[in-house]
């Protein structure tokens, strides 16, 4: 009997965005420092009953995006069977971001399988995305949704026969249908949890590298997927809602949001450069993480203001050719996009207005042909000098009509 693999990919590569990466992207990914942080890790053993209570009370939350629940009922059933018979279960990692508030770093599939079994309900595969959007950033599902047969079905263990011709004694049992002895055994079964906290400096920026390192053993998360785990916020929710809009999909040139969230990272880069370019220093990853940490404090009014600005920018892109933000290599260029975004939005951002006008196609072509601009998007693209050069040339050349 084996425990299920928790690192199954979500889906195939449909919808992947083919974009022009930073020339020095690989070096930047390897340069994220961890020695500047003071962290502490402590082991705890929680039993099943306590874990379900933690999920329902919000003591344990799953970030708005991790690897969404991807196990089928057979994998989940094998986990429950393993727990009942006493097989070892891998430990779970939590990050404590507030007193008695924890995010799941590693172990979402195990936790949610336990929760669903105890609640007696298993999510319908075609409804998983809707279920996650009902209570983003939370693990517990509202009772009205759990009881809705359109979203969930009854969770009875789906297990293979013990030996040919001999049925498994747990098969087809729900949590309520286990006898008292087995149910008590499951309720009191403990799982080791490692709780990680950042002591210094203040903030949660180390959470990025914690996610990065603990998720490195399976299907690696991209930097933006990790940010979605580590820096969930109302601002991020706005970015993800905009990412599904038709006018934004037209700008990036793909109908389906990128499975690895590269398109969301492009939006994030635009805002980070618009609002914090003066603070930019390599690496790009650390800069975007720092901005994402700041964005957690944006209130509803500020998020609404930024959303209006973004939507007005997208309106200013109407009429541009499909290759407007493409490099000479024929791929979407985040460097071109962020330069245009900052140039077009700066005045409106400073005056709390929206973008008024359309981007002049001729001036955009002139920018892309400018030799200084070209050099800044072709080498050392995350170097401070080239980032500032791109922004400066865009401000000098781009026009609205």
XYZ file of C-alpha atoms in Angstrom:
401
model
C 0.000 0.000 0.000
C 1.449 3.396 -0.992
C 0.587 6.965 -0.180
C -0.600 9.065 -3.123
C 1.718 11.531 -4.835
C 0.824 15.098 -3.890
C 2.540 16.811 -6.793
C 0.327 15.946 -9.750
C 0.177 18.702 -12.379
C -3.082 20.616 -12.582
C -3.608 20.212 -16.301
C -1.813 20.219 -19.640
C 0.038 23.150 -21.193
C -2.951 24.711 -22.977
C -3.024 28.471 -22.593
C 0.660 28.876 -21.778
C 1.887 32.368 -22.621
C 4.986 32.432 -24.812
C 6.697 35.587 -23.640
C 10.131 37.162 -23.850
C 11.874 36.422 -20.513
C 14.421 38.677 -18.892
C 17.832 37.949 -20.385
C 19.271 37.388 -16.902
C 16.166 35.686 -15.477
C 17.874 32.417 -14.506
C 20.653 34.186 -12.609
C 18.109 36.312 -10.767
C 16.086 33.270 -9.695
C 19.150 31.759 -8.042
C 20.139 34.928 -6.191
C 17.324 35.280 -3.671
C 18.938 35.588 -0.213
C 17.595 33.851 2.878
C 20.375 34.598 5.398
C 18.955 38.063 6.155
C 15.937 36.521 7.879
C 15.539 35.166 11.393
C 13.181 32.184 11.235
C 12.016 29.648 13.773
C 10.443 26.242 13.146
C 8.565 24.195 15.727
C 7.021 20.710 15.458
C 3.467 20.035 16.602
C 1.297 16.936 16.485
C -2.380 17.636 15.752
C -5.023 14.952 15.583
C -7.590 14.719 12.792
C -10.444 16.156 14.840
C -8.338 19.190 15.806
C -7.258 19.749 12.198
C -10.854 19.842 10.970
C -11.704 22.308 13.750
C -8.702 24.462 12.723
C -9.865 24.520 9.109
C -13.440 25.438 10.014
C -12.386 28.177 12.433
C -9.828 29.733 10.071
C -6.793 28.901 12.207
C -5.456 27.065 9.132
C -6.016 28.594 5.693
C -4.952 27.567 2.225
C -3.665 30.513 0.180
C -5.854 31.790 -2.656
C -3.683 29.849 -5.056
C -1.571 26.861 -4.329
C -1.850 23.669 -6.270
C -5.647 23.544 -6.269
C -7.220 20.360 -4.939
C -6.279 17.826 -7.620
C -6.603 14.433 -5.970
C -9.262 12.077 -7.203
C -11.353 10.081 -4.762
C -9.112 7.015 -5.043
C -6.008 8.915 -3.911
C -7.921 10.570 -1.085
C -9.321 7.195 -0.028
C -5.852 5.646 0.165
C -4.725 8.451 2.472
C -7.679 7.890 4.828
C -7.093 4.133 4.781
C -3.410 4.675 5.608
C -4.349 6.843 8.579
C -6.866 4.328 9.924
C -4.433 1.400 9.793
C -1.554 3.466 11.250
C 0.786 3.935 8.293
C 3.112 6.969 8.497
C 1.800 10.112 6.799
C 4.205 12.831 5.540
C 4.460 15.926 7.724
C 2.663 19.162 6.864
C 4.281 22.608 6.788
C 2.448 25.717 7.982
C 3.526 29.356 7.999
C 2.329 31.426 10.994
C 1.646 34.927 9.628
C -0.317 36.134 12.655
C -0.886 34.780 16.139
C -2.886 31.553 15.650
C -3.254 32.217 11.900
C -1.503 29.829 9.547
C -1.081 29.326 5.801
C -0.513 25.857 4.387
C 2.894 25.754 2.697
C 2.961 22.060 1.909
C 0.235 19.492 2.549
C -2.912 20.986 1.048
C -4.008 17.753 -0.624
C -3.720 15.746 2.603
C -5.488 18.357 4.722
C -8.391 18.832 2.327
C -8.794 15.071 1.817
C -9.163 14.650 5.588
C -11.569 17.587 5.810
C -13.743 16.345 2.936
C -13.907 12.808 4.355
C -14.933 13.973 7.826
C -17.570 16.248 6.258
C -18.749 13.311 4.144
C -18.543 15.207 0.852
C -16.182 15.043 -2.141
C -15.902 17.865 -4.707
C -17.026 17.305 -8.265
C -13.999 17.725 -10.515
C -15.697 20.088 -12.945
C -16.642 22.403 -10.053
C -13.225 22.701 -8.357
C -12.453 26.175 -9.708
C -15.859 27.474 -8.631
C -15.492 25.971 -5.164
C -12.118 27.699 -4.652
C -13.572 31.050 -5.782
C -16.464 30.874 -3.294
C -14.190 31.432 -0.301
C -10.774 32.516 -1.658
C -7.956 32.259 0.846
C -9.939 29.960 3.123
C -10.005 26.199 3.502
C -13.482 25.611 4.906
C -16.372 25.417 2.456
C -19.740 26.937 3.441
C -22.246 24.304 4.557
C -24.736 25.442 1.923
C -22.187 24.633 -0.774
C -21.045 21.366 0.837
C -24.617 20.117 0.873
C -25.240 21.131 -2.748
C -25.117 18.028 -4.957
C -24.216 20.254 -7.879
C -20.829 20.921 -6.243
C -20.242 17.819 -4.098
C -21.098 14.151 -3.953
C -21.054 11.757 -1.039
C -17.565 10.712 0.038
C -17.391 6.962 0.486
C -13.959 5.339 0.446
C -13.066 3.997 -2.989
C -10.452 1.305 -2.380
C -9.167 -1.747 -4.274
C -9.841 -5.245 -3.074
C -7.462 -6.467 -0.343
C -6.664 -9.597 -2.345
C -8.457 -10.893 -5.455
C -11.956 -11.874 -4.501
C -11.704 -10.538 -0.933
C -13.282 -7.092 -0.376
C -11.458 -4.374 1.550
C -13.184 -3.965 4.923
C -13.120 -0.150 4.643
C -14.346 0.094 1.064
C -17.544 2.088 0.392
C -17.631 3.349 3.996
C -18.282 6.999 4.728
C -16.958 8.696 7.870
C -20.319 8.262 9.595
C -20.496 4.608 8.541
C -17.229 3.676 10.247
C -17.836 1.839 13.494
C -17.085 3.715 16.726
C -13.680 2.112 17.198
C -12.456 2.979 13.691
C -13.903 6.481 13.759
C -12.249 7.200 17.115
C -8.982 5.807 15.770
C -9.156 8.213 12.815
C -10.241 11.181 14.976
C -7.289 10.699 17.339
C -4.691 9.924 14.650
C -2.007 12.623 14.760
C -0.008 14.161 11.920
C 3.262 15.977 12.486
C 3.103 19.694 11.554
C 6.098 21.983 11.229
C 5.146 25.596 11.948
C 7.500 28.240 10.551
C 7.538 31.869 11.722
C 9.544 34.893 10.612
C 10.956 36.650 13.672
C 12.930 39.414 11.954
C 12.726 41.656 10.059
C 9.047 42.499 10.380
C 6.901 41.269 7.518
C 6.511 38.006 5.647
C 8.892 38.299 2.699
C 10.805 35.186 3.745
C 7.625 33.241 3.052
C 8.475 33.376 -0.675
C 11.705 31.450 -0.232
C 10.090 29.040 2.242
C 7.437 28.162 -0.362
C 10.120 27.994 -3.034
C 12.355 25.547 -1.189
C 9.642 23.327 0.267
C 7.921 22.969 -3.107
C 11.147 22.143 -4.966
C 10.792 18.397 -4.588
C 7.865 18.001 -6.979
C 6.392 20.107 -9.770
C 8.161 23.437 -9.216
C 5.994 26.479 -8.752
C 6.892 29.556 -10.789
C 7.803 32.755 -8.917
C 4.315 34.173 -9.458
C 2.620 31.000 -8.265
C 4.679 31.235 -5.089
C 3.762 34.915 -4.683
C 0.108 33.944 -4.949
C 0.688 31.686 -1.969
C 2.843 34.064 0.031
C 1.326 37.505 -0.610
C -2.396 36.931 -1.122
C -4.289 40.238 -0.962
C -7.234 42.220 -2.306
C -4.840 43.770 -4.813
C -3.908 40.309 -6.069
C -7.583 39.371 -6.353
C -8.044 42.427 -8.589
C -5.133 41.327 -10.790
C -6.562 37.841 -11.171
C -10.008 39.153 -12.025
C -8.500 41.479 -14.651
C -6.449 38.582 -16.011
C -9.670 36.946 -17.192
C -10.979 40.060 -18.961
C -11.281 39.928 -22.732
C -9.505 43.277 -23.270
C -6.460 42.055 -21.329
C -6.498 38.687 -23.110
C -6.428 40.623 -26.383
C -3.350 42.545 -25.229
C -1.347 39.404 -24.324
C -2.703 37.519 -27.324
C -4.007 34.358 -25.647
C -7.618 33.450 -24.918
C -6.864 31.366 -21.817
C -5.008 32.641 -18.719
C -1.521 31.194 -18.457
C -1.442 28.118 -16.231
C 1.801 29.324 -14.586
C 0.512 32.885 -14.034
C 3.096 34.639 -16.193
C 0.393 36.987 -17.473
C -0.463 38.014 -13.911
C 3.216 38.639 -13.220
C 3.291 41.018 -16.203
C 0.441 43.038 -14.685
C 2.222 43.004 -11.333
C 5.441 44.280 -12.932
C 3.551 47.154 -14.524
C 2.140 48.334 -11.210
C 5.383 47.759 -9.316
C 7.278 49.917 -11.810
C 4.529 52.546 -11.848
C 4.399 52.907 -8.071
C 7.883 51.939 -6.877
C 10.378 52.326 -9.749
C 12.533 54.647 -7.628
C 13.071 51.756 -5.205
C 14.050 49.243 -7.893
C 17.249 47.285 -7.419
C 17.949 43.802 -8.793
C 16.825 41.135 -8.448
C 13.461 41.493 -10.179
C 12.124 38.633 -8.071
C 12.990 40.380 -4.808
C 11.592 43.691 -6.093
C 8.260 42.102 -7.033
C 8.132 40.248 -3.714
C 8.721 43.479 -1.792
C 6.007 45.267 -3.756
C 3.620 42.347 -3.226
C 4.256 42.576 0.518
C 3.389 46.297 0.423
C 0.267 45.577 -1.628
C -1.144 43.472 1.214
C -1.840 46.762 3.016
C -3.772 48.363 0.121
C -7.314 49.145 1.270
C -10.487 48.754 -0.796
C -10.393 52.365 -1.993
C -6.805 52.127 -3.233
C -7.436 48.801 -4.965
C -10.520 50.249 -6.665
C -8.460 53.252 -7.833
C -5.785 50.998 -9.308
C -8.418 48.839 -10.959
C -9.989 51.863 -12.681
C -6.565 52.990 -13.838
C -5.748 49.547 -15.245
C -9.042 49.273 -17.077
C -8.568 52.737 -18.588
C -5.087 51.694 -19.752
C -6.563 48.633 -21.441
C -9.068 50.910 -23.153
C -6.147 53.034 -24.421
C -4.734 49.886 -26.074
C -7.772 49.406 -28.304
C -6.822 49.684 -31.930
C -3.221 48.571 -31.404
C -1.955 45.750 -33.640
C -1.769 42.246 -32.160
C 2.021 42.532 -32.088
C 2.069 45.879 -30.261
C 3.958 44.499 -27.262
C 6.020 41.923 -29.158
C 9.813 41.995 -29.378
C 11.763 41.448 -32.590
C 11.781 37.755 -31.664
C 8.009 37.758 -32.147
C 7.049 37.079 -28.521
C 5.225 39.174 -25.948
C 7.743 41.318 -24.077
C 7.119 42.221 -20.417
C 9.850 44.849 -20.770
C 7.992 46.640 -23.571
C 4.669 46.319 -21.761
C 5.858 47.712 -18.420
C 7.588 50.633 -20.152
C 4.419 51.546 -22.036
C 2.225 51.000 -18.981
C 4.322 53.295 -16.784
C 4.585 55.990 -19.453
C 0.868 56.023 -20.188
C -0.345 55.749 -16.573
C 2.074 57.952 -14.597
C 0.233 61.264 -14.891
C -3.179 59.680 -14.289
C -1.831 57.824 -11.239
C -0.318 60.970 -9.729
C -3.514 63.006 -10.215
C -5.913 60.215 -9.233
C -7.446 60.224 -12.707
C -7.806 57.634 -15.459
C -5.985 57.388 -18.780
C -7.692 59.651 -21.311
C -6.948 58.782 -24.923
C -5.522 56.018 -27.077
C -1.892 55.014 -27.454
C -0.505 56.496 -30.657
C 0.523 53.559 -32.876
C 3.203 55.565 -34.645
C 4.906 56.645 -31.412
C 4.821 53.058 -30.103
C 6.565 51.863 -33.269
C 9.102 54.651 -32.862
C 9.783 53.538 -29.288
C 10.350 49.928 -30.315
C 12.749 51.045 -33.050
C 14.701 53.386 -30.768
C 18.274 52.091 -30.456
C 18.638 53.021 -26.777
C 15.343 51.298 -25.949
C 16.313 48.207 -27.939
C 19.602 47.869 -26.101
C 17.779 48.074 -22.768
C 15.470 45.167 -23.611
C 18.110 42.900 -25.135
C 20.780 42.529 -22.447
C 20.973 42.756 -18.647
C 17.261 43.457 -18.695
C 16.860 43.478 -14.914
C 19.861 45.744 -14.334
C 18.868 49.055 -12.732
C 20.422 51.144 -15.494
C 18.552 49.363 -18.288
C 15.247 49.342 -16.393
C 15.480 53.110 -15.899
C 16.569 53.645 -19.502
C 13.492 51.776 -20.788
C 11.154 53.836 -18.654
C 12.850 57.089 -19.614
C 12.752 56.433 -23.351
C 9.077 55.460 -23.156
C 8.255 58.703 -21.364
C 10.118 60.711 -24.003
C 8.650 59.007 -27.072
C 5.133 57.671 -26.388
C 2.082 59.811 -27.085
C -1.664 59.567 -26.526
C -4.180 60.697 -29.135
